C-alpha positions as semicolon CSV with decimal commas, in nm:
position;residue;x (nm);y (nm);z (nm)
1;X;0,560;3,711;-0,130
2;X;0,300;3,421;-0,153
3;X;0,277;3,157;0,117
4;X;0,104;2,797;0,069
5;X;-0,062;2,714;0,390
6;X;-0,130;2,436;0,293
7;X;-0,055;2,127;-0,012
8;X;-0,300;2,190;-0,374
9;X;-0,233;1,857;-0,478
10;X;-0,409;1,600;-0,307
11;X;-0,209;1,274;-0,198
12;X;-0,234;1,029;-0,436
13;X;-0,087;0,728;-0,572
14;X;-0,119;0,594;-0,974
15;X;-0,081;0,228;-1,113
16;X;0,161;0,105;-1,230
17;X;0,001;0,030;-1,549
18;X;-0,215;0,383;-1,525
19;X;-0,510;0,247;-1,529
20;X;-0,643;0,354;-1,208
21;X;-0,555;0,623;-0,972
22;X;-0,672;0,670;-0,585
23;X;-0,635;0,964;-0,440
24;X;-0,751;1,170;-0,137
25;X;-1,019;1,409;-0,106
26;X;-1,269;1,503;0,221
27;X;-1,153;1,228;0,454
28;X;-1,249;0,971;0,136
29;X;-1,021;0,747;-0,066
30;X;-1,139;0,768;-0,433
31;X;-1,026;0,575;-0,727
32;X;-1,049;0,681;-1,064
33;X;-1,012;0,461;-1,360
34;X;-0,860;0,618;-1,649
35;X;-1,024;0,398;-1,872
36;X;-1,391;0,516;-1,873
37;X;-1,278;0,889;-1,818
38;X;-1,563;0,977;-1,571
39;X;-1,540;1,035;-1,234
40;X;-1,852;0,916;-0,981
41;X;-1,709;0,977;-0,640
42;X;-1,970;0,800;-0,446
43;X;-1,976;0,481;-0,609
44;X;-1,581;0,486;-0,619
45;X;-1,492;0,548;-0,309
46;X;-1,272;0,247;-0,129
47;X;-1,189;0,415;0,244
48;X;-1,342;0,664;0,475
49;X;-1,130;0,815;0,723
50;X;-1,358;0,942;1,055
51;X;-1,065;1,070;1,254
52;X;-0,885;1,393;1,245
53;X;-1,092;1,578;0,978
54;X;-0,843;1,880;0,925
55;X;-0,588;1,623;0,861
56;X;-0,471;1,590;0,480
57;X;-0,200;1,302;0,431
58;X;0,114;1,384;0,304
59;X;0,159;1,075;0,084
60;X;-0,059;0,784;0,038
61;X;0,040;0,413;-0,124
62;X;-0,206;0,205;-0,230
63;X;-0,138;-0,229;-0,245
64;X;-0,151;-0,334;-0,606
65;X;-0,068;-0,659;-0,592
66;X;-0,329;-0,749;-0,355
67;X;-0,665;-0,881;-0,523
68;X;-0,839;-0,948;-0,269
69;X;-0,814;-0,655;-0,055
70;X;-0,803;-0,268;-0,059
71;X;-0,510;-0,215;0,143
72;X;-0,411;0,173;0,166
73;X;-0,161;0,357;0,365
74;X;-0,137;0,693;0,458
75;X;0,134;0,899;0,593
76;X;0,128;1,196;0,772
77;X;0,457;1,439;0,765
78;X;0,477;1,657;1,079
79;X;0,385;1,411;1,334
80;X;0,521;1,121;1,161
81;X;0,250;0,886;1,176
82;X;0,076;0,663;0,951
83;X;-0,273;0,477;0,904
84;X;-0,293;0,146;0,728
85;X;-0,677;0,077;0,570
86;X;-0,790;-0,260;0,481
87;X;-1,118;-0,401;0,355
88;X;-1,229;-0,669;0,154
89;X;-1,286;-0,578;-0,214
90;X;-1,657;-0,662;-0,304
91;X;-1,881;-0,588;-0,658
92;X;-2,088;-0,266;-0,578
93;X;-1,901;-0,047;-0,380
94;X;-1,772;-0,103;-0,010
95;X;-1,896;-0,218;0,325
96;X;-1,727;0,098;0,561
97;X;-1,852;-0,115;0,866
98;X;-1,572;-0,397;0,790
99;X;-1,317;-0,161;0,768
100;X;-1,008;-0,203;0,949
101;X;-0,781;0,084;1,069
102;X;-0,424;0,037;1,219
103;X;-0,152;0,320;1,324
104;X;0,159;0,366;1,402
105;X;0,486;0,610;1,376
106;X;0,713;0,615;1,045
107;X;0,927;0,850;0,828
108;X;0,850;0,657;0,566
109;X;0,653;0,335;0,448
110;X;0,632;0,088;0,106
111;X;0,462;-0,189;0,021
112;X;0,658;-0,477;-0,032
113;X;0,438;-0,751;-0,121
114;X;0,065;-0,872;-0,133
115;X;-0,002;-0,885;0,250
116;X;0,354;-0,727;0,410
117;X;0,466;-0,333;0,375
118;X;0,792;-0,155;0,539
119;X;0,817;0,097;0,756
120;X;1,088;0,333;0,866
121;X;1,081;0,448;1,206
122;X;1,212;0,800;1,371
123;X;1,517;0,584;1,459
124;X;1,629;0,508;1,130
125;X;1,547;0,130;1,141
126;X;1,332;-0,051;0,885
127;X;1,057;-0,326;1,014
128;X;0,844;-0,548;0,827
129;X;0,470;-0,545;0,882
130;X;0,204;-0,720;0,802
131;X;-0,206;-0,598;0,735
132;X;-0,272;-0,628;1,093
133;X;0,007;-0,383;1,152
134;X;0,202;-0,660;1,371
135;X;0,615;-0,681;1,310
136;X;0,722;-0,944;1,122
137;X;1,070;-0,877;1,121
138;X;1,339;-0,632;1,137
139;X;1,544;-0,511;0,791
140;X;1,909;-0,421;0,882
141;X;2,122;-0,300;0,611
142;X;2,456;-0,256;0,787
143;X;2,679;0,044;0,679
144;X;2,406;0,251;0,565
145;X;2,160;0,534;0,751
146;X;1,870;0,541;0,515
147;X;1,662;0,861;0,500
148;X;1,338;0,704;0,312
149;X;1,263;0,451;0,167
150;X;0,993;0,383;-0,161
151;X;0,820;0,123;-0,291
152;X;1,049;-0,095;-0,559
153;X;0,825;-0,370;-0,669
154;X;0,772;-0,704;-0,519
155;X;0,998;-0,790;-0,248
156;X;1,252;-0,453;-0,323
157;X;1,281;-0,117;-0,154
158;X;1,440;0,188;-0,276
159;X;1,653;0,335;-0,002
160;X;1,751;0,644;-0,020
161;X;2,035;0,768;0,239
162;X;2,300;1,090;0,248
163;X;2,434;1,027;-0,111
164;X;2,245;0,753;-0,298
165;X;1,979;0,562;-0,383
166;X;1,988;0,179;-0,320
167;X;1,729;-0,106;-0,420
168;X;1,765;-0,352;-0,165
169;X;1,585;-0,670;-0,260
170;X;1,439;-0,795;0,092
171;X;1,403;-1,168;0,057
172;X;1,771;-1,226;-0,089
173;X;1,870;-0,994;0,183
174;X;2,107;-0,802;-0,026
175;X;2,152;-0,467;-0,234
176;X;2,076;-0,497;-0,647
177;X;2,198;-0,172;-0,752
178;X;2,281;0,180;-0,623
179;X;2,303;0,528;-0,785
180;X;2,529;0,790;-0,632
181;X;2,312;1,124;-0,572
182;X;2,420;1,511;-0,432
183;X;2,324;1,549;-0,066
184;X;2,205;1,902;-0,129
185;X;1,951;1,758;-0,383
186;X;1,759;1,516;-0,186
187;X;1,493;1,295;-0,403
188;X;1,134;1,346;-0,255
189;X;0,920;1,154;-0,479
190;X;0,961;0,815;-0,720
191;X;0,755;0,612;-0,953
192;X;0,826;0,257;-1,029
193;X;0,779;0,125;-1,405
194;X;0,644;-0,194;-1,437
195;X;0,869;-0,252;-1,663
C-alpha cells in the first residue's frame, strides 16, 4: 500500500493558446514560455510568496486577459483560503517590493474578466471581486447549489452543482448551456479552449 503525503504535480495553470505556462515551485510563481523551450527560473519568475513556506497551493489561475498586470490567484484546499497576487508587468523581470497580496476564504475562484474574478464561499454563494479583493457584487443563480465553479472565458463561469455543469454568462445574468453529469463522478479539473 503506497500513500502520497503530499501532491507531485505542482499547481499550475496553461494558456489558453499554450504559449506560456506559470506554475508553482519554492514559494515562486514561474512562467515558462513554450516557445523558446528553455527554462531560466530566476529571470521568469512573476510572484514570491513569503508566508507559510510549507504551504503548496492546491490550484492556481493566472489573469490572461490582463496586459497590464500579473494578476495570480492561489487556492488552498484544506483551509479553504485563497491569495490574490498583483503587480505591474515591467521589461526585465519584476519589482517584488510593489507587490500586492490580498486573502480571503473560498471553495473555489475564476477569473472573469481583466480586473474582476469570482469567488465561492463555504456558504455556497458566489461574489464578485475586484484586484483589490473588495466585493463588487453578489451572483445569485436561484434554483441551483453550485459545488465549484471554473473559469469560462470573459464574463462566463462554469458551475458545477449535484448533477451538471452550467455556463452562466455573468453580465446577461443568465445560464448559456448546461450538461447533465453523474453525482458519483464529480468533475475536478477543466480547461477552456479559446476556441
Amino acid at each position: 500500500v503506497v500513500f502520497k503525503l503530499e501532491r507531485e504535480r505542482p499547481a499550475y495553470d496553461c494558456s489558453p493558446s499554450h504559449k506560456r505556462m506559470y506554475y508553482f515551485n519554492d514559494n515562486y510563481v514561474i512562467e515558462h514560455s513554450f516557445r523558446t523551450k528553455s527554462l531560466n527560473e530566476s529571470s521568469a519568475q512573476v510572484f514570491r510568496r513569503s508566508s507559510r513556506i510549507n504551504e503548496k497551493p492546491r490550484t492556481l489561475l493566472y489573469n490572461y486577459s490582463n496586459r497590464q498586470q500579473h494578476c495570480v490567484l492561489l487556492l488552498f484546499d484544506p483551509m479553504g483560503t485563497y491569495e490574490l497576487h498583483v503587480s505591474d508587468k515591467k521589461r526585465g523581470g519584476v519589482d517584488f517590493s510593489r507587490q500586492s497580496t490580498y486573502k480571503g476564504f473560498a471553495k473555489s475562484a475564476a477569473f472573469v474578466s481583466r480586473n474582476r474574478f469570482a469567488v465561492l464561499d463555504k456558504n455556497r454563494q458566489i461574489w464578485q471581486r475586484d484586484l483589490k479583493n473588495e466585493v463588487k457584487k453578489k451572483i445569485t443563480i436561484p434554483g441551483l447549489v453550485v459545488n465549484q465553479i471554473f473559469p469560462a472565458g470573459l464574463g462566463r463561469i462554469l458551475l458545477r452543482t449535484s448533477d451538471a455543469m452550467v455556463l452562466y454568462d455573468i453580465q446577461a445574468t443568465k445560464i448559456v448551456g448546461e450538461l447533465r453529469i453523474q453525482s458519483r463522478h464529480p468533475i475536478k479539473y477543466v480547461v477552456w479552449s479559446a476556441k
